[in-house]
CSV table of C-alpha atoms and ligand atoms in Angstrom, one decimal:
chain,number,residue,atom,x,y,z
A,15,UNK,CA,126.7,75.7,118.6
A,16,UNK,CA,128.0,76.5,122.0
A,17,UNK,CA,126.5,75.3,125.3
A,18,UNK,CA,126.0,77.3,128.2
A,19,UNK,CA,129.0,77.2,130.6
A,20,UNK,CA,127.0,76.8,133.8
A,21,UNK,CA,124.1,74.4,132.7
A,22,UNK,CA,124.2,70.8,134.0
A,23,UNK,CA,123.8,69.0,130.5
A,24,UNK,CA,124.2,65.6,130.0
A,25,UNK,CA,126.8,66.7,127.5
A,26,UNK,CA,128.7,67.9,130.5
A,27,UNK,CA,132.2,65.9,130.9
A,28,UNK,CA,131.7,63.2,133.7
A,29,UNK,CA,134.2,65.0,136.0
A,30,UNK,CA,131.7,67.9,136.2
A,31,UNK,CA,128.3,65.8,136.7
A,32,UNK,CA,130.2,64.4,139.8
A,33,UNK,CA,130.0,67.7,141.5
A,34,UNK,CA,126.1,67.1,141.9
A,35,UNK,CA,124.4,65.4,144.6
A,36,UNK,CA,122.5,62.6,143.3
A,37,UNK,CA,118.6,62.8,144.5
A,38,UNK,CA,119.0,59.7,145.8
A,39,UNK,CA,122.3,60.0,147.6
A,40,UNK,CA,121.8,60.3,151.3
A,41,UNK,CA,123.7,63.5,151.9
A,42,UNK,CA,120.8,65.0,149.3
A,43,UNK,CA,118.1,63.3,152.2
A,44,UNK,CA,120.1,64.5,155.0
A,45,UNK,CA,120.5,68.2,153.5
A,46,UNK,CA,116.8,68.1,153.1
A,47,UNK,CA,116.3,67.1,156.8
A,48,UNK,CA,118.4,69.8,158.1
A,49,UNK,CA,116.3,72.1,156.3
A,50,UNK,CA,113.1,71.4,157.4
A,51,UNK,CA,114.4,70.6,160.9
A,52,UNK,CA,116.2,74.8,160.7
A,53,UNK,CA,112.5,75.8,159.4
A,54,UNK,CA,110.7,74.1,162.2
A,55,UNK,CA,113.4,75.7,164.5
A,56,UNK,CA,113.3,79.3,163.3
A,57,UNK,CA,109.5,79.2,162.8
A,58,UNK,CA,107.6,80.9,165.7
A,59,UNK,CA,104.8,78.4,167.0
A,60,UNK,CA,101.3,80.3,166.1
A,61,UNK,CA,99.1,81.5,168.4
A,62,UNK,CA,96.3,79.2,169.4
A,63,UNK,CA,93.8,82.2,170.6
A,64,UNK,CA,90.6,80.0,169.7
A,65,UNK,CA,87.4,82.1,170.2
A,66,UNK,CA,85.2,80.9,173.1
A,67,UNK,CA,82.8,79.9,170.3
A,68,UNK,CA,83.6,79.1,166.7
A,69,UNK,CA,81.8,81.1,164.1
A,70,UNK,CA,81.4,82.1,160.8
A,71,UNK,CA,80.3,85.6,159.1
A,72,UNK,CA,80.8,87.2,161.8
A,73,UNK,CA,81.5,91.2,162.4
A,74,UNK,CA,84.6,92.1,163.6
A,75,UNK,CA,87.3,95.3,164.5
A,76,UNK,CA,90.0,96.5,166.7
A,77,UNK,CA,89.4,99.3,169.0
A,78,UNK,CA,91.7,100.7,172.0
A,79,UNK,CA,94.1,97.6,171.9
A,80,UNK,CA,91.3,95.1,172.0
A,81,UNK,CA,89.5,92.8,168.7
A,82,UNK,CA,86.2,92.7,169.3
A,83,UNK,CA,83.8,90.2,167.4
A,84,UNK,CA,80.3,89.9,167.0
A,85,UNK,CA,77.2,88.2,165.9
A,86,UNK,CA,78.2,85.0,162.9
A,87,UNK,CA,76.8,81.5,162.4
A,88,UNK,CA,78.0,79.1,164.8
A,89,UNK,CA,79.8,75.5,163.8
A,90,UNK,CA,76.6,73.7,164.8
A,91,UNK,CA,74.2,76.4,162.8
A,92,UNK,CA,71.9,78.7,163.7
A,93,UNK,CA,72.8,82.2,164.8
A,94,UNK,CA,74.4,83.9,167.4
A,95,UNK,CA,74.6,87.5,168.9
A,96,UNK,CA,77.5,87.2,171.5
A,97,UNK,CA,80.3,90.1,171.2
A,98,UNK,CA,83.6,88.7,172.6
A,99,UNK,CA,86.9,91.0,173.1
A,100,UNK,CA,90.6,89.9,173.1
A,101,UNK,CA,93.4,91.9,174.7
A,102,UNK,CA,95.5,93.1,172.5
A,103,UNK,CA,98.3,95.0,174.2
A,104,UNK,CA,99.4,92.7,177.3
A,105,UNK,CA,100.8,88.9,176.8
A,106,UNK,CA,98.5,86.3,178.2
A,107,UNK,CA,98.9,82.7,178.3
A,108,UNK,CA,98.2,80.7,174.5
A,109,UNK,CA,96.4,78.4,176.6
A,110,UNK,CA,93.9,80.4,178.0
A,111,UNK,CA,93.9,83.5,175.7
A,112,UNK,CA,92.5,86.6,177.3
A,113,UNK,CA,88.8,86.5,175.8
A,114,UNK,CA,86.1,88.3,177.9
A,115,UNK,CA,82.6,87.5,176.9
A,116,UNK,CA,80.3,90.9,176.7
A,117,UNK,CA,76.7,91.3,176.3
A,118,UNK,CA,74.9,89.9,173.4
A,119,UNK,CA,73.8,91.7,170.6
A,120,UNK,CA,71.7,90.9,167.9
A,121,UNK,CA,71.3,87.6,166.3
A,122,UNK,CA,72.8,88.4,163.1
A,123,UNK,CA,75.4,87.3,160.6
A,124,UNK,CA,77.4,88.2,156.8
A,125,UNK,CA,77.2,92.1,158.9
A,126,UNK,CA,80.1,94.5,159.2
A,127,UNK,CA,81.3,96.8,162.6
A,128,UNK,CA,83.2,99.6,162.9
A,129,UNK,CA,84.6,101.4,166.4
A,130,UNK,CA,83.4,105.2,166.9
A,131,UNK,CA,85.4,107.5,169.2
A,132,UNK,CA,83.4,109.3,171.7
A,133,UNK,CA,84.0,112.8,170.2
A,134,UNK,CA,82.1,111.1,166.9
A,135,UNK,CA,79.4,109.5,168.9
A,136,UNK,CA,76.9,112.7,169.4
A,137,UNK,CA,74.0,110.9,167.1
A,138,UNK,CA,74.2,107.5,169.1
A,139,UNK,CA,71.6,107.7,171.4
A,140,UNK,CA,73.7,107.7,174.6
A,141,UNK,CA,76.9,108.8,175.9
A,142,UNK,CA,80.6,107.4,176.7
A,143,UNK,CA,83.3,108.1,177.3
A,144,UNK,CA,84.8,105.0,175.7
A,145,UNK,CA,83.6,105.3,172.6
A,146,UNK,CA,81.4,102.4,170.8
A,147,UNK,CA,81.4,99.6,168.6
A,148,UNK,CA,78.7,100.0,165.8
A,149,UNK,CA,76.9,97.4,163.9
A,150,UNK,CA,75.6,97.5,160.3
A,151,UNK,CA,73.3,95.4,158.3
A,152,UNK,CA,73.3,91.5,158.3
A,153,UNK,CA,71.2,88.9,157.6
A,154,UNK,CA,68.7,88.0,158.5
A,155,UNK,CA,67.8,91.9,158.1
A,156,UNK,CA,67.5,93.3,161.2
A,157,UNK,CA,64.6,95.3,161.4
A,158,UNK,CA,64.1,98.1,163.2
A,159,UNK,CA,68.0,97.6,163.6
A,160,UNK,CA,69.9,98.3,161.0
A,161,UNK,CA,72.3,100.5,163.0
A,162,UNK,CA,72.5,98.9,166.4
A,163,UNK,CA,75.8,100.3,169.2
A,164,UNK,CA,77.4,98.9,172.2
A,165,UNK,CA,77.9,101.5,174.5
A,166,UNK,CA,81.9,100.9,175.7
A,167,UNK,CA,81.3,102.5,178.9
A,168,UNK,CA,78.2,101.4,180.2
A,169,UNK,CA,78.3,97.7,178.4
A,170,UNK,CA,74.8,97.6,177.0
A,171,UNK,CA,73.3,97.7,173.2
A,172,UNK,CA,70.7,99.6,171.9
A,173,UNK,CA,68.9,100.0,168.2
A,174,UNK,CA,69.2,103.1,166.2
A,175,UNK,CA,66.1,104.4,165.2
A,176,UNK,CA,67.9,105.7,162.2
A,177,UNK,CA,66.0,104.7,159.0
A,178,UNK,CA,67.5,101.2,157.2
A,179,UNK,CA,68.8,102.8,153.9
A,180,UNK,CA,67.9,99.3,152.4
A,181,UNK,CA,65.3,96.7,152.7
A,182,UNK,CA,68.2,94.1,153.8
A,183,UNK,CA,72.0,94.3,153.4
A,184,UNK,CA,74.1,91.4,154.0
A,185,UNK,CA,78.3,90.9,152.9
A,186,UNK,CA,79.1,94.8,152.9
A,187,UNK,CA,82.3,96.3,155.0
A,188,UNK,CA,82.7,99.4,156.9
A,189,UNK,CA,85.5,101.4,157.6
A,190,UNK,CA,85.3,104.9,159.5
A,191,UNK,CA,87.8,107.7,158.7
A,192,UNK,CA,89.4,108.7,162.0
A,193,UNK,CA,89.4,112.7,161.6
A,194,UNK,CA,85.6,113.1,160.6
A,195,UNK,CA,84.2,109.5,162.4
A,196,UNK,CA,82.3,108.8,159.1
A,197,UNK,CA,81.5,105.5,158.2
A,198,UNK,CA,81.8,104.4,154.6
A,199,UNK,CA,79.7,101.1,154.0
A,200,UNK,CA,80.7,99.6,150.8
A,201,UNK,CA,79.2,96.7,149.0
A,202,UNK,CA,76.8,94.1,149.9
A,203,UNK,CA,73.7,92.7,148.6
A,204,UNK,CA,70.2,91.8,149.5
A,205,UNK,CA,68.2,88.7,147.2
A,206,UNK,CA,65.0,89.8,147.5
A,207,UNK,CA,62.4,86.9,146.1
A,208,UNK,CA,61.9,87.0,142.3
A,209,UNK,CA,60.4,88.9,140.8
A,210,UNK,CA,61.3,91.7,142.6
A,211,UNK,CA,65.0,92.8,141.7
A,212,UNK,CA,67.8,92.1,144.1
A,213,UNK,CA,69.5,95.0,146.1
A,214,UNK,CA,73.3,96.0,145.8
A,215,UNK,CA,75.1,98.8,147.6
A,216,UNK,CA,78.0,100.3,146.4
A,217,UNK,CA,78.6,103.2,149.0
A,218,UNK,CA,76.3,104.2,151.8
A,219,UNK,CA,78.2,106.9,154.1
A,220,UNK,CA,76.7,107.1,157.7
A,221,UNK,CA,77.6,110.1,160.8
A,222,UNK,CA,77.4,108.7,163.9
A,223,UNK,CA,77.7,112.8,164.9
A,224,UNK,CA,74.2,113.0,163.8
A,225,UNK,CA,73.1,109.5,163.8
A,226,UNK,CA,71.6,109.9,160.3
A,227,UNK,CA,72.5,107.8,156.9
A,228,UNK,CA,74.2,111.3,154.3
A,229,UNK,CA,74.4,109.6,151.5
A,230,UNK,CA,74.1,106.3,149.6
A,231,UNK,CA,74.9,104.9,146.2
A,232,UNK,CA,73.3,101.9,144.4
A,233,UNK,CA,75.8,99.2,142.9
A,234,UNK,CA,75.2,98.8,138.9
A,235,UNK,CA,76.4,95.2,137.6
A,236,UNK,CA,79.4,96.3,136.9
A,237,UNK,CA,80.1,97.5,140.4
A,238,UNK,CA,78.4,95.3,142.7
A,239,UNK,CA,80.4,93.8,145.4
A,240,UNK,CA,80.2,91.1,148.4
A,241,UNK,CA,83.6,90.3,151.1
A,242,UNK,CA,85.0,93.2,150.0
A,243,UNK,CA,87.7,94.2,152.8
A,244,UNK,CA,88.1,97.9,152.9
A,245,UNK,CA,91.0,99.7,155.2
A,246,UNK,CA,91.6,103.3,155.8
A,247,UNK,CA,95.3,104.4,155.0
A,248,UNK,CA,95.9,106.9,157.9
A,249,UNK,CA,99.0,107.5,155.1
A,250,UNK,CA,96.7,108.4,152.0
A,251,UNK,CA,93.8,109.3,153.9
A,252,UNK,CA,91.5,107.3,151.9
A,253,UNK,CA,89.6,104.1,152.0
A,254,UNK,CA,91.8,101.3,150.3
A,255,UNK,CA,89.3,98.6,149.0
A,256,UNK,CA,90.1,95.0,148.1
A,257,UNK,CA,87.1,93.2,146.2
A,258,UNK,CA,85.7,90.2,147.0
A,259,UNK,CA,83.3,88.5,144.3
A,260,UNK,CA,80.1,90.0,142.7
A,261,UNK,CA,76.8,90.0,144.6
A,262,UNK,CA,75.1,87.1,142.9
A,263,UNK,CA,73.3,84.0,145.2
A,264,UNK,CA,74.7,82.6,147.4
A,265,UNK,CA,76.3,79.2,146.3
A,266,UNK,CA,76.7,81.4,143.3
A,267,UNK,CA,79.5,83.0,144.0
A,268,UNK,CA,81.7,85.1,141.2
A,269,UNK,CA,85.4,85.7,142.3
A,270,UNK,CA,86.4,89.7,140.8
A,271,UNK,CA,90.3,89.2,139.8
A,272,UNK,CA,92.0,91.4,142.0
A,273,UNK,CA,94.1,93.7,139.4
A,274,UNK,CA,94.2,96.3,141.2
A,275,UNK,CA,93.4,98.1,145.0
A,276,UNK,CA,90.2,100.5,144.3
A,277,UNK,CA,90.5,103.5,146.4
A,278,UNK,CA,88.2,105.8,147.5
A,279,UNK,CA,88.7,109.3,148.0
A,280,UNK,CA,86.7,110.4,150.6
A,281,UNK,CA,87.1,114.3,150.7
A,282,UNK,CA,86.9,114.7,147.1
A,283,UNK,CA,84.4,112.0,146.8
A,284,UNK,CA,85.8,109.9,143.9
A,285,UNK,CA,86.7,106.5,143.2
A,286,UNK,CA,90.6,105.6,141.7
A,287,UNK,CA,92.2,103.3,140.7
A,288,UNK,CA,95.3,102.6,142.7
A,289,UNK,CA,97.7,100.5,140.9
A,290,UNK,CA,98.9,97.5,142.1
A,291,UNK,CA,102.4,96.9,142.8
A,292,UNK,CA,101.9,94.0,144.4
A,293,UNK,CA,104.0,95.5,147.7
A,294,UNK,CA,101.6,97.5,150.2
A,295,UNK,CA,103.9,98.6,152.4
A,296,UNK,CA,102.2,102.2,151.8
A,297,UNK,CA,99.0,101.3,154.1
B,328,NAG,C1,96.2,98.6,176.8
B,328,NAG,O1,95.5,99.6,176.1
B,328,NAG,C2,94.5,100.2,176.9
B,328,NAG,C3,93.7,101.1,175.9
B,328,NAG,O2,94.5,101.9,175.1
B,328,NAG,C4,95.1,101.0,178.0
B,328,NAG,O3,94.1,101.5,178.8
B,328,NAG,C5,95.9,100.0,178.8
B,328,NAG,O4,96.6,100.7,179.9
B,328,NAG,C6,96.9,99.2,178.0
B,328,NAG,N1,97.6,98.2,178.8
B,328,NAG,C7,98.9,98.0,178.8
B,328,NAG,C8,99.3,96.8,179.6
B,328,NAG,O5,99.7,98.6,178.1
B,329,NAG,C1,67.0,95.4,168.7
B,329,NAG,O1,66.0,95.0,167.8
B,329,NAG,C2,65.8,93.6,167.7
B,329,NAG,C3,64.7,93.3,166.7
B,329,NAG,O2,65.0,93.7,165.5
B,329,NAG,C4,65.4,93.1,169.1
B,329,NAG,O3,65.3,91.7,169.0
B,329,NAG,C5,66.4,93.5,170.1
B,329,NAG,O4,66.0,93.1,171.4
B,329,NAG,C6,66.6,95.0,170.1
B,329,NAG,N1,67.8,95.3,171.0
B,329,NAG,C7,67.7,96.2,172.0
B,329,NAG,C8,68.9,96.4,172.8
B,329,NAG,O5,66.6,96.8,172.2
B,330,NAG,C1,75.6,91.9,140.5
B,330,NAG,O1,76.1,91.8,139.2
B,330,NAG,C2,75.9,90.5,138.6
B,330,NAG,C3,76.5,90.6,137.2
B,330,NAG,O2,77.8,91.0,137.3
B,330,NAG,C4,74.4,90.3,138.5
B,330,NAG,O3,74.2,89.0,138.0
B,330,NAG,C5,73.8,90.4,139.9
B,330,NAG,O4,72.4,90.3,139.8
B,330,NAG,C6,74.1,91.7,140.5
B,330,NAG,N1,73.6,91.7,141.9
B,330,NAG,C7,73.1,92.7,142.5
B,330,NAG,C8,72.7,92.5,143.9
B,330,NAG,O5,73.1,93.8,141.9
C-alpha cells in the first residue's frame, strides 16, 4: 500500500509534521488576524441608504437613474401608500441619502410596478413627457384600481378605469419589454374565502398604448407562483423568471427548488426552459 505523497498523515515522518503550524501556535492566531484584519481593509463599507420609512412588500423599480418604491406594510403595521425616489446617478452623502418623498398612492402592499416610457403611455389617461411609474394589483385588492399611474411629469396618481382581470391579485411581478412597452404580469394569487376556489395567475400581459389588459393566463397547480422575480434580458429579449414558492396561504408558504431560470419568450409567446449554469453573466 502506498500513501499519498502530499497528505499530512500521522504516518508522515516527524520532520515533515513540523512543517505545519500547530492550531494552537500563535503564528496560526496571528495569520488568522491578519486575515480578517486584510478583509476588513479591502471590504468597501456598505451603503447605509435607509428608506425614510421602513417597509415591507412593497413595489418597487428603477426608472431614468432613479429607484422608486411604493406602497408596503410598515415596521409598526398597517399600510402605507407613500412612493419615495432615490438618485441613482449622482453621489450623495451615506448619511443623508438622497431620498425625495413624492405623492402618495394607494394604500396597498405584496403589489408589483413597472416604469412606462412616454412613447408607451398613449392608454394612460394623461400625458408626460417623463414617462410613468405603473402599479399593479396588491392587497388589500384595490378596487376600482387595479392599474393605478403616477404621472412623472406632473407628480400626481390617478386609477385606470381598465377592468381588474382578477377579483384580487397579490405576490405577482411585472416586467415591461422596452421595444413594445408591454407589461408581462406573472404570478400571484388571490385566497378567496372557502368554498369558493382561490385565484392564481400565471401570465396577464397589459398595453399601456391602449390601456387595456390583451391577454391573461390562469396558473394550474403545477404552475402557480408567488415572489417570483422576473427581469427582461435586453441580451435575449425575453423575460428571465426566477420562482419564488407556490401560491398557497400565507404562513403556508412552499419554496419551488430553483433548477432552472424559466424564460419566457415574449414574441413567440412560449415558455422555455433556460438551463441553469449557475453563472448569469448573459442578463
Ligand atoms: C441623472 O439622470 C437623469 C435622467 O437620466 C439626467 O437627467 C441627469 O442629468 C443625470 N444626472 C447626472 C448628474 O448625471
Ligand atoms: C384610487 O382608488 C382608491 C379606491 O380604490 C381611492 O382610495 C383613491 O383615492 C383613488 N385615487 C385617485 C388618485 O383617485
Ligand atoms: C397552487 O398550487 C398548490 C399545489 O401545488 C395548491 O395547493 C394551491 O391551492 C394553488 N394555489 C392557487 C392560488 O392556485
Amino acid at each position: 500500500m502506498t500513501l499519498p505523497r502530499q497528505a499530512p498523515s500521522q504516518f508522515a515522518p516527524p520532520s515533515r509534521q513540523r512543517r505545519y503550524t500547530s492550531p494552537s501556535s500563535p503564528t496560526f492566531y496571528l495569520t488568522i488576524f491578519l486575515f480578517f484584519l486584510i478583509l476588513t481593509l479591502i471590504t468597501p463599507t456598505p451603503t447605509n441608504a435607509q428608506l425614510p420609512m421602513s417597509r415591507r412588500r412593497a413595489a418597487f423599480t428603477q426608472y431614468n437613474n432613479q429607484f422608486f418604491i411604493q406602497g408596503g406594510i410598515p415596521a409598526t403595521a398597517g399600510g402605507t401608500g407613500d412612493l419615495s425616489a432615490l438618485i441613482l446617478n449622482s453621489s450623495w452623502p451615506t448619511a443623508s441619502p438622497a431620498w425625495t418623498t413624492l405623492a402618495s398612492g394607494n394604500w396597498v402592499w405584496h403589489h408589483a410596478m413597472v416604469s412606462v416610457r412616454p412613447e408607451h403611455s398613449a392608454g394612460l389617461g394623461s400625458t408626460s413627457t417623463k414617462g410613468f411609474l405603473l402599479t399593479v394589483g396588491g392587497y388589500p385588492p384595490p378596487l376600482n384600481a387595479f392599474f393605478s399611474v403616477y404621472n412623472l411629469q406632473t407628480g400626481t396618481w390617478a386609477n385606470l378605469t381598465t377592468m381588474s382581470p382578477y377579483t384580487g391579485l397579490e405576490g405577482h411581478t411585472a416586467v415591461a419589454d422596452p421595444a413594445t412597452g408591454l407589461v408581462y404580469i406573472m404570478g400571484g394569487y388571490y385566497n378567496l374565502n372557502p368554498p369558493n376556489p382561490s385565484v392564481g395567475n400565471l401570465l396577464t400581459v397589459f398595453d399601456p398604448k391602449t390601456g387595456t389588459v390583451v391577454s391573461r393566463v390562469e396558473a394550474t397547480n403545477a404552475n402557480n407562483m408567488t415572489g417570483a422575480s422576473a427581469l427582461w434580458s435586453s441580451r435575449r429579449k425575453t423575460v428571465l423568471l426566477f420562482e419564488g414558492s407556490r401560491a398557497v396561504a400565507t404562513g403556508d408558504v412552499n419554496a419551488i427548488e430553483i433548477t432552472a431560470v424559466r424564460e419566457y419568450d415574449t414574441t413567440a409567446g412560449l415558455w422555455k426552459t433556460f438551463v441553469s449554469c449557475r453563472c448569469f453573466a448573459f442578463v
